[in-house]
Structures are given as structure tokens and as C-alpha cells.
Short mmCIF file of C-alpha atoms in Angstrom, two decimals:
data_model
loop_
_atom_site.label_atom_id
_atom_site.label_comp_id
_atom_site.label_asym_id
_atom_site.label_seq_id
_atom_site.Cartn_x
_atom_site.Cartn_y
_atom_site.Cartn_z
CA UNK L 83 135.46 93.67 26.84
CA UNK L 84 138.20 95.00 28.57
CA UNK L 85 138.76 94.20 32.29
CA UNK L 86 140.50 95.79 35.17
CA UNK L 87 142.73 92.79 35.38
CA UNK L 88 144.39 90.59 33.03
CA UNK L 89 145.28 86.29 33.13
CA UNK L 90 147.98 85.38 35.82
CA UNK L 91 147.72 88.67 37.76
CA UNK L 92 146.70 87.87 41.77
CA UNK L 93 145.38 90.93 42.93
CA UNK L 94 143.24 88.80 45.46
CA UNK L 95 145.90 86.91 47.90
CA UNK L 96 145.39 82.88 47.52
CA UNK L 97 144.02 82.82 43.65
CA UNK L 98 145.58 83.77 40.42
CA UNK L 99 143.00 85.04 37.59
CA UNK L 100 142.79 83.30 34.19
CA UNK L 101 140.45 85.06 32.36
CA UNK L 102 137.76 87.34 32.26
CA UNK L 103 134.35 85.91 31.92
CA UNK L 104 131.84 88.38 32.18
CA UNK L 105 130.92 92.11 33.32
CA UNK L 106 128.13 93.97 34.98
CA UNK L 107 126.87 97.15 37.05
CA UNK L 108 127.94 95.57 39.82
CA UNK L 109 131.30 94.70 39.12
CA UNK L 110 133.63 92.16 37.16
CA UNK L 111 133.71 88.09 37.25
CA UNK L 112 136.84 86.01 37.00
CA UNK L 113 137.36 82.54 36.20
CA UNK L 114 140.54 81.79 38.84
CA UNK L 115 142.28 78.82 40.20
CA UNK L 116 143.11 79.11 44.20
CA UNK L 117 146.37 78.30 44.98
CA UNK L 118 145.13 74.57 46.20
CA UNK L 119 143.62 74.43 42.89
CA UNK L 120 140.00 75.24 43.01
CA UNK L 121 138.53 76.52 40.11
CA UNK L 122 136.03 79.40 41.25
CA UNK L 123 134.45 82.48 39.78
CA UNK L 124 135.68 85.72 41.89
CA UNK L 125 133.85 88.88 41.17
CA UNK L 126 135.12 91.74 41.73
CA UNK L 127 132.35 94.54 43.37
CA UNK L 128 132.30 98.05 41.47
CA UNK L 129 129.55 100.64 41.79
CA UNK L 130 127.15 100.25 44.69
CA UNK L 131 129.20 97.99 46.66
CA UNK L 132 126.92 98.32 50.36
CA UNK L 133 123.82 96.93 48.02
CA UNK L 134 125.78 94.22 46.47
CA UNK L 135 127.95 93.46 49.55
CA UNK L 136 124.48 93.08 51.90
CA UNK L 137 123.20 90.94 49.11
CA UNK L 138 125.82 88.66 49.27
CA UNK L 139 125.88 89.01 52.91
CA UNK L 140 122.45 87.07 53.42
CA UNK L 141 123.02 84.32 51.00
CA UNK L 142 126.45 83.33 52.32
CA UNK L 143 125.53 80.11 54.36
CA UNK L 144 122.97 78.92 51.93
CA UNK L 145 123.63 75.73 50.29
CA UNK L 146 121.15 73.86 47.58
CA UNK L 147 121.67 72.37 44.20
CA UNK L 148 119.78 74.85 42.49
CA UNK L 149 121.48 77.68 43.25
CA UNK L 150 125.52 78.78 42.67
CA UNK L 151 127.35 79.07 46.44
CA UNK L 152 128.97 81.58 47.91
CA UNK L 153 132.41 80.63 49.40
CA UNK L 154 133.61 83.96 50.91
CA UNK L 155 133.92 87.30 51.02
CA UNK L 156 137.36 88.89 51.07
CA UNK L 157 139.22 92.08 50.13
CA UNK L 158 142.37 92.70 48.71
CA UNK L 159 144.86 95.28 49.64
CA UNK L 160 143.77 97.97 47.35
CA UNK L 161 140.67 97.94 49.22
CA UNK L 162 137.95 96.35 46.77
CA UNK L 163 135.91 93.92 48.16
CA UNK L 164 136.04 90.33 46.23
CA UNK L 165 133.22 87.66 46.19
CA UNK L 166 134.80 83.89 46.16
CA UNK L 167 131.57 82.23 44.23
CA UNK L 168 130.95 78.62 42.45
CA UNK L 169 132.04 78.75 39.12
CA UNK L 170 129.78 77.27 36.40
CA UNK L 171 130.95 76.37 32.90
CA UNK L 172 127.68 76.11 32.08
CA UNK L 173 125.63 77.89 29.62
CA UNK L 174 122.90 80.29 30.42
CA UNK L 175 119.45 80.60 29.67
CA UNK L 176 119.63 83.85 27.64
CA UNK L 177 122.07 81.77 25.39
CA UNK L 178 119.47 79.25 25.17
CA UNK L 179 116.85 81.02 24.50
CA UNK L 180 119.29 82.75 21.37
CA UNK L 181 119.03 79.72 19.57
CA UNK L 182 115.44 79.47 20.03
CA UNK L 183 113.36 82.62 18.43
CA UNK L 184 110.19 80.90 18.43
CA UNK L 185 110.76 79.78 21.99
CA UNK L 186 111.81 76.32 23.54
CA UNK L 187 110.42 73.28 23.25
CA UNK L 188 107.66 72.31 26.35
CA UNK L 189 110.03 69.15 27.76
CA UNK L 190 113.00 71.68 27.99
CA UNK L 191 110.37 74.56 29.18
CA UNK L 192 109.77 72.38 32.19
CA UNK L 193 112.70 71.27 32.82
CA UNK L 194 114.44 74.73 33.06
CA UNK L 195 111.36 76.57 35.24
CA UNK L 196 110.97 73.63 37.56
CA UNK L 197 114.67 74.26 38.19
CA UNK L 198 114.19 77.69 38.58
CA UNK L 199 111.49 77.48 40.76
CA UNK L 200 113.34 75.11 43.27
CA UNK L 201 116.00 77.86 43.56
CA UNK L 202 113.46 80.41 44.23
CA UNK L 203 111.25 78.64 46.36
CA UNK L 204 114.75 77.80 48.95
CA UNK L 205 115.77 81.60 49.02
CA UNK L 206 111.74 82.62 49.55
CA UNK L 207 112.04 80.21 52.42
CA UNK L 208 114.93 81.78 54.01
CA UNK L 209 113.74 85.23 53.75
CA UNK L 210 115.45 86.28 50.63
CA UNK L 211 114.02 87.74 47.52
CA UNK L 212 116.40 87.51 44.51
CA UNK L 213 115.08 90.68 42.87
CA UNK L 214 117.01 90.40 39.88
CA UNK L 215 115.71 87.40 38.20
CA UNK L 216 116.63 87.25 34.37
CA UNK L 217 117.75 84.28 31.52
CA UNK L 218 121.24 86.02 32.33
CA UNK L 219 121.50 84.69 35.49
CA UNK L 220 119.95 81.18 35.62
CA UNK L 221 122.55 78.52 34.55
CA UNK L 222 123.13 74.84 33.32
CA UNK L 223 126.19 72.34 34.16
CA UNK L 224 125.96 68.63 33.64
CA UNK L 225 121.62 68.78 33.53
CA UNK L 226 121.65 71.14 36.28
CA UNK L 227 119.79 74.29 36.73
CA UNK L 228 121.74 77.01 38.90
CA UNK L 229 120.30 80.47 39.89
CA UNK L 230 123.03 82.59 40.75
CA UNK L 231 123.96 86.76 41.11
CA UNK L 232 122.62 87.45 44.78
CA UNK L 233 123.91 91.27 44.51
CA UNK L 234 120.43 92.58 45.01
CA UNK L 235 118.95 89.99 46.94
CA UNK L 236 117.24 91.57 50.49
CA UNK L 237 115.96 89.86 53.04
CA UNK L 238 112.41 90.21 53.40
CA UNK L 239 110.29 90.00 56.61
CA UNK L 240 106.44 91.07 57.44
CA UNK L 241 107.77 94.04 59.16
CA UNK L 242 109.98 95.20 56.08
CA UNK L 243 108.01 95.11 53.26
CA UNK L 244 108.80 98.75 52.05
CA UNK L 245 112.72 99.20 51.06
CA UNK L 246 114.61 100.70 48.44
CA UNK L 247 114.15 100.67 44.90
CA UNK L 248 117.54 101.34 44.01
CA UNK L 249 119.26 99.41 41.31
CA UNK L 250 116.36 96.48 41.41
CA UNK L 251 116.70 93.99 38.70
CA UNK L 252 116.68 94.00 35.19
CA UNK L 253 113.88 96.58 33.48
CA UNK L 254 112.25 93.31 31.28
CA UNK L 255 111.68 91.44 34.33
CA UNK L 256 110.45 94.49 36.69
CA UNK L 257 106.95 94.08 38.47
CA UNK L 258 104.90 96.80 38.79
CA UNK L 259 104.45 97.22 42.36
CA UNK L 260 108.57 98.11 42.44
CA UNK L 261 108.11 101.75 41.07
CA UNK L 262 106.62 102.52 44.50
CA UNK L 263 108.72 101.03 46.69
CA UNK L 264 106.13 98.65 47.95
CA UNK L 265 107.08 94.92 47.47
CA UNK L 266 108.11 91.53 49.00
CA UNK L 267 108.96 88.79 47.21
CA UNK L 268 106.02 88.58 44.73
CA UNK L 269 108.37 90.53 42.35
CA UNK L 270 110.01 87.07 42.20
CA UNK L 271 106.61 85.40 41.00
CA UNK L 272 106.45 88.41 38.35
CA UNK L 273 109.83 88.36 37.14
CA UNK L 274 109.86 84.14 36.69
CA UNK L 275 106.43 84.47 34.94
CA UNK L 276 107.98 86.87 32.11
CA UNK L 277 110.89 83.91 32.29
CA UNK L 278 108.13 80.89 31.42
CA UNK L 279 106.18 83.76 29.15
CA UNK L 280 109.69 84.37 27.20
CA UNK L 281 110.68 80.23 27.32
CA UNK L 282 107.21 79.92 26.04
CA UNK L 283 107.07 82.38 23.04
CA UNK L 284 111.24 83.47 22.27
CA UNK L 285 110.36 86.86 23.45
CA UNK L 286 109.43 89.07 26.52
CA UNK L 287 105.75 89.94 27.14
CA UNK L 288 106.96 93.85 27.14
CA UNK L 289 109.38 95.33 24.13
CA UNK L 290 110.81 99.09 23.77
CA UNK L 291 112.44 101.63 22.18
CA UNK L 292 113.62 102.85 26.12
CA UNK L 293 113.66 101.51 29.62
CA UNK L 294 110.80 104.24 30.58
CA UNK L 295 108.73 103.09 27.42
CA UNK L 296 109.32 99.06 28.68
CA UNK L 297 108.87 99.91 32.59
CA UNK L 298 105.20 102.14 31.67
CA UNK L 299 104.29 98.96 29.74
CA UNK L 300 104.51 96.95 32.98
CA UNK L 301 102.77 99.33 35.07
CA UNK L 302 99.89 99.99 32.75
CA UNK L 303 99.54 97.50 29.18
CA UNK L 304 98.46 94.41 29.89
CA UNK L 305 100.66 90.90 28.50
CA UNK L 306 99.49 89.65 25.14
CA UNK L 307 98.97 86.11 25.96
CA UNK L 308 97.46 84.77 22.37
CA UNK L 309 101.30 83.92 21.70
CA UNK L 310 101.01 81.51 24.68
CA UNK L 311 99.71 78.02 24.36
CA UNK L 312 96.45 77.45 25.69
CA UNK L 313 97.25 75.55 28.85
CA UNK L 314 99.95 77.39 29.92
CA UNK L 315 97.36 80.65 29.38
CA UNK L 316 95.91 80.79 33.03
CA UNK L 317 99.30 80.51 34.61
CA UNK L 318 101.37 83.24 32.87
CA UNK L 319 98.41 85.78 33.48
CA UNK L 320 98.16 85.27 36.91
CA UNK L 321 101.58 85.17 37.62
CA UNK L 322 101.53 88.38 35.58
CA UNK L 323 98.91 90.27 37.57
CA UNK L 324 99.31 94.27 37.86
CA UNK L 325 98.29 93.44 41.58
CA UNK L 326 100.36 91.41 43.85
CA UNK L 327 97.52 89.97 45.44
CA UNK L 328 96.42 88.67 42.83
CA UNK L 329 98.89 86.10 42.10
CA UNK L 330 100.20 82.83 43.07
CA UNK L 331 100.50 82.60 46.81
CA UNK L 332 104.25 81.23 46.42
CA UNK L 333 106.89 79.43 43.96
CA UNK L 334 105.75 76.60 44.81
CA UNK L 335 102.12 77.08 43.61
CA UNK L 336 103.50 78.41 40.79
CA UNK L 337 105.73 75.43 40.15
CA UNK L 338 102.78 72.77 40.87
CA UNK L 339 100.57 74.08 38.67
CA UNK L 340 103.35 73.56 35.73
CA UNK L 341 104.40 70.25 36.78
CA UNK L 342 100.37 69.36 36.18
CA UNK L 343 100.38 70.18 32.60
CA UNK L 344 103.02 67.65 31.60
CA UNK L 345 99.85 64.94 31.59
CA UNK L 346 97.87 66.35 29.69
CA UNK L 347 100.32 68.52 27.44
CA UNK L 348 100.16 66.88 24.02
CA UNK L 349 95.89 65.22 24.47
CA UNK L 350 93.88 66.65 22.45
CA UNK L 351 90.84 68.09 24.76
CA UNK L 352 87.84 66.00 23.86
CA UNK L 353 85.03 67.80 21.62
CA UNK L 354 82.00 69.65 24.08
CA UNK L 355 78.66 68.74 23.68
CA UNK L 356 76.58 71.46 22.56
CA UNK L 357 73.39 72.28 24.88
CA UNK L 358 69.97 73.22 23.02
CA UNK L 359 69.16 76.36 23.03
CA UNK L 360 66.37 76.95 25.18
CA UNK L 361 64.20 73.79 26.84
CA UNK L 362 60.37 73.65 25.88
CA UNK L 363 57.64 73.61 28.20
CA UNK L 364 55.62 70.43 27.51
CA UNK L 365 52.40 70.81 27.30
CA UNK L 366 51.24 67.91 29.67
CA UNK L 367 52.32 66.52 32.95
CA UNK L 368 54.68 63.48 31.40
CA UNK L 369 58.16 64.51 30.91
CA UNK L 370 59.16 64.69 27.28
CA UNK L 371 62.94 64.24 26.58
CA UNK L 372 64.05 66.84 24.48
CA UNK L 373 66.55 65.25 22.03
CA UNK L 374 70.02 66.28 22.02
CA UNK L 375 71.75 66.97 18.93
CA UNK L 376 74.74 64.37 17.60
CA UNK L 377 78.14 66.15 18.87
CA UNK L 378 79.81 67.24 15.79
CA UNK L 379 82.83 64.87 14.79
CA UNK L 380 86.23 65.15 16.34
CA UNK L 381 88.71 67.15 14.79
CA UNK L 382 91.77 65.04 13.52
CA UNK L 383 94.47 65.84 16.31
CA UNK L 384 97.02 68.34 14.37
CA UNK L 385 100.79 67.07 13.94
CA UNK L 386 103.12 67.50 16.95
CA UNK L 387 106.11 68.95 15.40
CA UNK L 388 108.96 66.99 17.42
CA UNK L 389 111.15 68.80 19.95
CA UNK L 390 114.14 70.50 18.96
CA UNK L 391 116.98 69.24 19.95
CA UNK L 392 118.89 71.30 22.21
CA UNK L 393 122.73 70.89 23.19
CA UNK L 394 123.00 72.94 27.19
CA UNK L 395 126.48 71.95 26.82
CA UNK L 396 129.12 70.46 24.41
CA UNK L 397 129.14 67.14 24.97
CA UNK L 398 132.17 65.27 26.25
CA UNK L 399 134.35 63.06 24.36
CA UNK L 400 135.16 59.22 26.23
CA UNK L 401 138.42 58.64 25.72
CA UNK L 402 137.98 55.95 24.17
CA UNK L 403 137.11 58.43 21.30
CA UNK L 404 139.87 61.04 21.94
CA UNK L 405 142.17 58.35 20.98
CA UNK L 406 140.38 57.71 17.53
CA UNK L 407 140.52 61.45 17.07
CA UNK L 408 144.12 61.69 17.94
CA UNK L 409 145.21 58.63 15.70
CA UNK L 410 143.15 59.85 12.80
CA UNK L 411 144.36 63.46 13.35
CA UNK L 412 148.00 61.96 13.13
CA UNK L 413 147.60 60.03 10.11
CA UNK L 414 146.26 63.01 8.43
CA UNK L 415 149.37 64.65 9.66
CA UNK L 416 151.34 62.91 8.03
CA UNK L 417 149.66 63.27 4.65
CA UNK L 418 148.92 66.79 4.90
CA UNK L 419 152.79 67.17 5.49
CA UNK L 420 153.98 64.96 2.27
CA UNK L 421 151.42 67.30 0.18
CA UNK L 422 152.79 70.69 2.13
CA UNK L 423 156.54 70.00 2.13
CA UNK L 424 155.58 68.48 -2.11
CA UNK L 425 153.80 71.94 -2.87
CA UNK L 426 156.93 73.83 -0.78
CA UNK L 427 159.35 72.03 -3.07
CA UNK L 428 157.80 73.71 -6.15
CA UNK L 429 157.88 77.25 -5.19
CA UNK L 430 160.53 77.13 -3.20
CA UNK L 431 162.82 79.01 -6.00
CA UNK L 432 165.45 76.14 -5.67
CA UNK L 433 165.81 76.65 -1.62
CA UNK L 434 165.49 72.63 -1.60
CA UNK L 435 168.83 71.49 -3.09
CA UNK L 436 167.91 68.11 -2.97
CA UNK L 437 165.64 65.33 -1.79
CA UNK L 438 167.63 65.14 1.78
CA UNK L 439 166.28 68.85 2.14
CA UNK L 440 163.05 67.67 1.36
CA UNK L 441 163.05 64.77 3.54
CA UNK L 442 164.38 66.73 6.88
CA UNK L 443 161.16 69.30 6.67
CA UNK L 444 159.07 66.21 6.31
CA UNK L 445 159.98 64.56 9.04
CA UNK L 446 160.35 67.33 11.05
CA UNK L 447 157.00 68.47 9.86
CA UNK L 448 155.13 65.50 10.92
CA UNK L 449 157.49 65.40 14.37
CA UNK L 450 156.28 68.96 15.00
CA UNK L 451 152.52 68.00 14.53
CA UNK L 452 152.52 65.07 16.67
CA UNK L 453 153.78 67.18 19.62
CA UNK L 454 151.81 69.21 19.39
CA UNK L 455 148.63 67.21 18.41
CA UNK L 456 149.52 64.60 21.58
CA UNK L 457 149.30 66.79 24.54
CA UNK L 458 146.67 69.03 23.09
CA UNK L 459 144.72 66.20 22.95
CA UNK L 460 144.64 65.77 26.72
CA UNK L 461 144.29 69.96 27.47
CA UNK L 462 141.17 70.47 25.25
CA UNK L 463 138.76 70.17 28.25
CA UNK L 464 141.04 72.19 30.73
CA UNK L 465 141.28 75.84 31.02
CA UNK L 466 143.81 78.42 31.77
CA UNK L 467 146.90 79.44 30.44
CA UNK L 468 149.09 77.63 32.29
CA UNK L 469 153.07 78.48 32.31
CA UNK L 470 153.48 74.54 33.13
CA UNK L 471 151.91 73.88 29.52
CA UNK L 472 155.10 76.08 28.09
CA UNK L 473 157.76 74.07 29.85
CA UNK L 474 156.43 70.78 28.65
CA UNK L 475 156.31 71.97 24.91
CA UNK L 476 159.54 73.40 25.57
CA UNK L 477 160.73 70.15 26.65
CA UNK L 478 158.74 68.66 23.70
CA UNK L 479 160.72 71.25 21.37
CA UNK L 480 163.91 69.97 22.51
CA UNK L 481 162.96 66.43 21.32
CA UNK L 482 162.26 67.44 18.27
CA UNK L 483 165.80 69.78 17.98
CA UNK L 484 167.16 66.00 18.62
CA UNK L 485 165.67 64.86 16.00
CA UNK L 486 166.29 67.77 13.55
CA UNK L 487 170.19 67.03 14.48
CA UNK L 488 170.14 63.66 13.97
CA UNK L 489 168.17 64.15 10.39
CA UNK L 490 171.49 66.64 9.49
CA UNK L 491 173.92 63.71 10.19
CA UNK L 492 175.38 64.65 13.69
CA UNK L 493 175.73 61.79 16.08
CA UNK L 494 173.92 62.51 19.64
CA UNK L 495 176.90 62.04 21.27
CA UNK L 496 179.58 64.46 22.67
CA UNK L 497 181.59 65.52 20.18
CA UNK L 498 183.11 68.98 18.92
CA UNK L 499 180.10 70.13 17.39
CA UNK L 500 178.14 70.41 20.62
CA UNK L 501 178.03 74.22 19.84
CA UNK L 502 176.05 72.89 16.86
CA UNK L 503 173.72 70.36 18.89
CA UNK L 504 172.81 73.26 21.15
CA UNK L 505 171.31 75.18 18.86
CA UNK L 506 169.56 73.01 17.42
CA UNK L 507 167.90 72.25 20.24
CA UNK L 508 167.37 75.68 22.05
CA UNK L 509 165.91 76.54 18.52
CA UNK L 510 163.28 74.13 18.54
CA UNK L 511 162.56 74.24 22.59
CA UNK L 512 162.11 78.08 21.96
CA UNK L 513 159.96 78.04 19.67
CA UNK L 514 157.40 75.55 21.27
CA UNK L 515 157.75 78.05 24.31
CA UNK L 516 156.83 80.92 22.97
CA UNK L 517 153.21 79.82 21.73
CA UNK L 518 150.47 78.31 22.87
CA UNK L 519 150.31 75.72 20.45
CA UNK L 520 147.72 73.60 22.26
CA UNK L 521 145.21 76.17 21.39
CA UNK L 522 145.22 75.32 17.24
CA UNK L 523 144.27 72.13 18.61
CA UNK L 524 141.18 73.14 20.60
CA UNK L 525 137.50 71.50 19.58
CA UNK L 526 136.10 75.05 21.27
CA UNK L 527 138.57 77.30 19.15
CA UNK L 528 136.34 80.25 18.13
CA UNK L 529 137.48 79.25 14.22
CA UNK L 530 138.20 76.30 12.28
CA UNK L 531 141.25 77.75 11.14
CA UNK L 532 142.99 80.79 11.16
CA UNK L 533 146.03 82.87 10.01
CA UNK L 534 147.27 84.33 12.77
CA UNK L 535 148.83 81.20 14.52
CA UNK L 536 150.75 81.20 11.09
CA UNK L 537 151.63 84.53 11.01
CA UNK L 538 153.21 84.39 14.83
CA UNK L 539 154.79 80.97 14.45
CA UNK L 540 156.70 82.92 11.10
CA UNK L 541 157.79 85.82 13.66
CA UNK L 542 159.26 83.83 16.07
CA UNK L 543 160.99 81.32 13.90
CA UNK L 544 162.69 83.66 11.85
CA UNK L 545 163.46 85.89 14.98
CA UNK L 546 165.27 82.82 17.06
CA UNK L 547 167.16 81.96 13.44
CA UNK L 548 168.73 85.34 13.83
CA UNK L 549 168.98 85.29 17.63
CA UNK L 550 170.50 81.67 17.52
CA UNK L 551 172.03 81.16 14.36
CA UNK L 552 172.36 77.00 13.87
CA UNK L 553 175.40 75.92 12.12
CA UNK L 554 175.16 74.95 8.69
CA UNK L 555 171.31 75.00 9.47
CA UNK L 556 169.22 77.18 6.71
CA UNK L 557 166.72 79.62 8.34
CA UNK L 558 164.52 78.75 5.88
CA UNK L 559 164.06 75.59 6.97
CA UNK L 560 163.13 76.08 10.43
CA UNK L 561 160.37 78.60 9.20
CA UNK L 562 159.05 76.14 7.00
CA UNK L 563 158.79 73.77 9.44
CA UNK L 564 156.85 75.85 11.94
CA UNK L 565 154.74 77.66 9.77
CA UNK L 566 153.25 74.29 8.20
CA UNK L 567 152.94 72.75 11.67
CA UNK L 568 150.84 75.54 12.67
CA UNK L 569 148.83 75.03 9.62
CA UNK L 570 147.93 71.31 9.50
CA UNK L 571 147.63 70.91 12.93
CA UNK L 572 144.36 73.52 12.28
CA UNK L 573 143.36 71.59 9.71
CA UNK L 574 143.65 67.71 11.38
CA UNK L 575 142.21 68.57 14.91
CA UNK L 576 138.27 68.54 15.14
CA UNK L 577 136.19 71.27 15.67
CA UNK L 578 132.82 72.61 16.96
CA UNK L 579 131.09 75.60 16.49
CA UNK L 580 130.84 77.79 19.34
CA UNK L 581 127.11 78.94 20.54
CA UNK L 582 126.11 82.40 19.14
CA UNK L 583 127.33 84.60 22.39
CA UNK L 584 124.12 85.60 24.68
CA UNK L 585 122.41 89.29 23.56
CA UNK L 586 122.83 92.01 26.25
CA UNK L 587 119.88 93.53 28.67
CA UNK L 588 119.07 96.88 29.14
CA UNK L 589 119.31 97.25 32.74
CA UNK L 590 117.38 100.07 34.97
CA UNK L 591 118.20 101.44 38.39
CA UNK L 592 115.89 104.04 40.46
CA UNK L 593 117.91 106.70 42.22
#
């Protein structure tokens, strides 16, 4: 995914871009940090800017726990518009649905939907219709559901029910009346019904090969409600009614209907008592009691499948857990360094002259691993690629260079060999400055082990060896230390499988 700007650029005064996090029909979204250190999301508005800017302007002063806050609307020196908004680091509902092809557990359906309903009800109470509700615009962070992306929101009043249909929503969640241009807040209730259907079944109610086919199904075809649980069936059926007048009057009313199901979700309904086929008219005036057949024995309740655990966000590691992980990683790095140097001795073809060379490589490898593991452990939950980290790693690399100087038999005092000592320090300092070593220890790195860091560290090791040329220091030694360190820190650092990427959904716009 290619973005217009790269990490470290400052297209908008006061903010430094760190990375791109998403692209859509209305622009690009970046993770950025203000000059004061505030983490924000910056959206570069593209396409139909008037529709986007109008929607943002309606929501600038809205504040609610379940909506993403919009801070400001700015313009850069190129004339482009930027939206400064709250940065949410959690997952979207779309990502969670990708992990549950058969639908979410009931408890999660309730929590997600009630959070969505609170956000939409707040927007409706302030005269705002979202117009683009979908799982990709619903987030969760620290257990709090948040609704974002107000690019298509529009102020709606009693005298403004007829509005343009340009760029309204995503085709899977479009209400039928959008095609006529005559709509109000009921289109949000319809989209919420589609999202509720998808959370319960794992799929939206209407799918097709093209956007036109899906839209035609919204207009003419009734949804297949047979896949829904019986208790949710009337709620979803009412929310997906083709006629807006037959839907719920408000999002709050629909939320109350969902909330009322939580008490009886796992109860088995009592069997109905069969009535007699027809009462026989008595010949006498004395009332005759018609005996009822005994009710059939109740069916045994079906076993309730325990809800599948869902990690809505990767759990945070405590400080004590970080210390335990760090000490175990440091201990394992010693073991791996011993095995690696022994293996290197066997395949070095005589480059290892004696045990002193072997010991030098071993101790420098351990020192380099520890130098990477200690700061990397405390940077694993921080984002960005700050130059301050490179400077810190350069200082640590200089300490490794001092250790190399000492292991090679030179005193750390002023001597005639100061040029040699300076070459040691500069070699390891620049090597630790050139690479982003802390990414090799990140528990959320894309892969447990990658050969790319090994190639990069080996490349820079040889380049620096050719440029600096340490006196009496074999060129292969520094390369071996850096390559072994880049491999060992990956092997000993914890790693967690990242969540699958969200599927891209088709968007439909009207001219």
C-alpha cells in the first residue's frame, strides 16, 4: 500500500508522520505525533473534499466515549486539507469478524452492538446521520467500542430529508431508500441491522459478484433470516425492513430490544400445551370438562457451546513479566552465543586462530545481544522510528566497541594506539546506529525469524570494516558478531502471532 508521504515527513506544521495506517476513497490516514508528543491520526482528504469536510465540520465539537474525537481541521502549504483526530490503536470489528467465520459469541455480539448503538444514538440526538456504518469503522480499544470515520456524516433536520446520494456508504450496508435520495437517520438503523446480522452469522445478508447485484438485492430481495438465532430474528427482521417506517423508531429502541435478550439467551423455552382439536357440544346443560392431553415431556436442553475466547487486542505485559522475559532472553542468548561460536569455529576454515579469537567473538556476541535486548524490551510497546533511539543504540554500540578494545588487549587509557581504539568505538557505534535493532525484539514483529536482518547487519558490517579499517582487528570478526547477534535476539525474544488483515469491502458511489 503506497502512501503520498513517508515516515518522518512534516507536511502539516506541528506534526511528524510516523507511518501510514490506511487508505480509502476519501483520503489517506497516518499515525503521527505532535511536537508536544501527542499521538494523533492525521487524515489527508482526497476526492470529493466538500462532502468530507462538511461531514467533519458537523462533528468537530462532539464528545462521547463511544465516538472517535475530532480535534481540528487544518490546511497545509500545498492547499490540502487534513483532519486531526484521535488515534485508536485497537482492532476494528472487521478484523474480529475475520477470525469468526460462523459469527461471534452472543456475549460479544451484545457488547459490540450496544457500544455501536450508544455512539449512533448520540449522533442522532445531535442531528447527525453517520451514513457509512460498517465493521471497518467500528473500533475497540481497552474494552471500549468506538465509532469513527465521519467523512459521510450529514446534518439532518425535518426539512432536509431529501439529500444528495453522492458517496453514501458501502454497498453491503446501504439502505434501499438511498437509491432514491430520500432518506434520514433510518439508513443508520438499517446499516446497524446488517452489522448485527453479520456478527451473528459471519456474513452480511446480501452478497454478489458486483456492486449493482448487491444493491439490487437490498432493493428487492428479502434477507435470509433462517441463519439467525430465534431470539434475534424479530429484531433483525424489523431493522432490515425495506420500508423505513416499519423499522425501529430510534437506535435506542433497537438497543433496548437487544439488551432485553440477555436474560433469556440461554434458557430453553417451556413446551407449549396442545389445545383440543374442537370442543364437543354437550347434550346436557351440565358443563362437561373436556380432558386435555398431557403435555409431551420437555426435550433435553441442547448443550451450550462455551463462547470462544477472542483477543480484541493483544494483552499488555506487566513490568514483572517484562523482567522475567528479559532475564530469560539474556540467559538464552549466552547459550545460543556459545553454540554459534562453536559452530563457527568448525566451519571457519582456519580463520579462528586460537581460543582467544573464539573467546573474543563469544563475549562480543553476548554483549551485543544484551545491548539490543535491554532497550528493545522497553521499546516494544512504543511506536515510531525515532532518531533518538538510533542515537541511544549508537551510544550502546560504542560501549561494545570499548569491550572489543579491552578484549583485544589494549588499555582504555590514553596511549599511542588511540587511533586503533577510536576505530573500535566508531565501528560498533555506527553499526548500531545504522539498523533498527529494536524491531528484531518486538513481540509484534511480522515473523518470528527473518533472514533480512542478518543480511542487513552483514552488509553494514563489511561496509564499515572497509571504511574504518580497525588496526590489527580481523574484518570477519565484526561481521560475525553482528550477524550472530541479529539472529540470536530474534530467537530468544518473545513473539505473538499478529491478527489477520481486514478484508477490503467494495464501496459504491453515485454520480
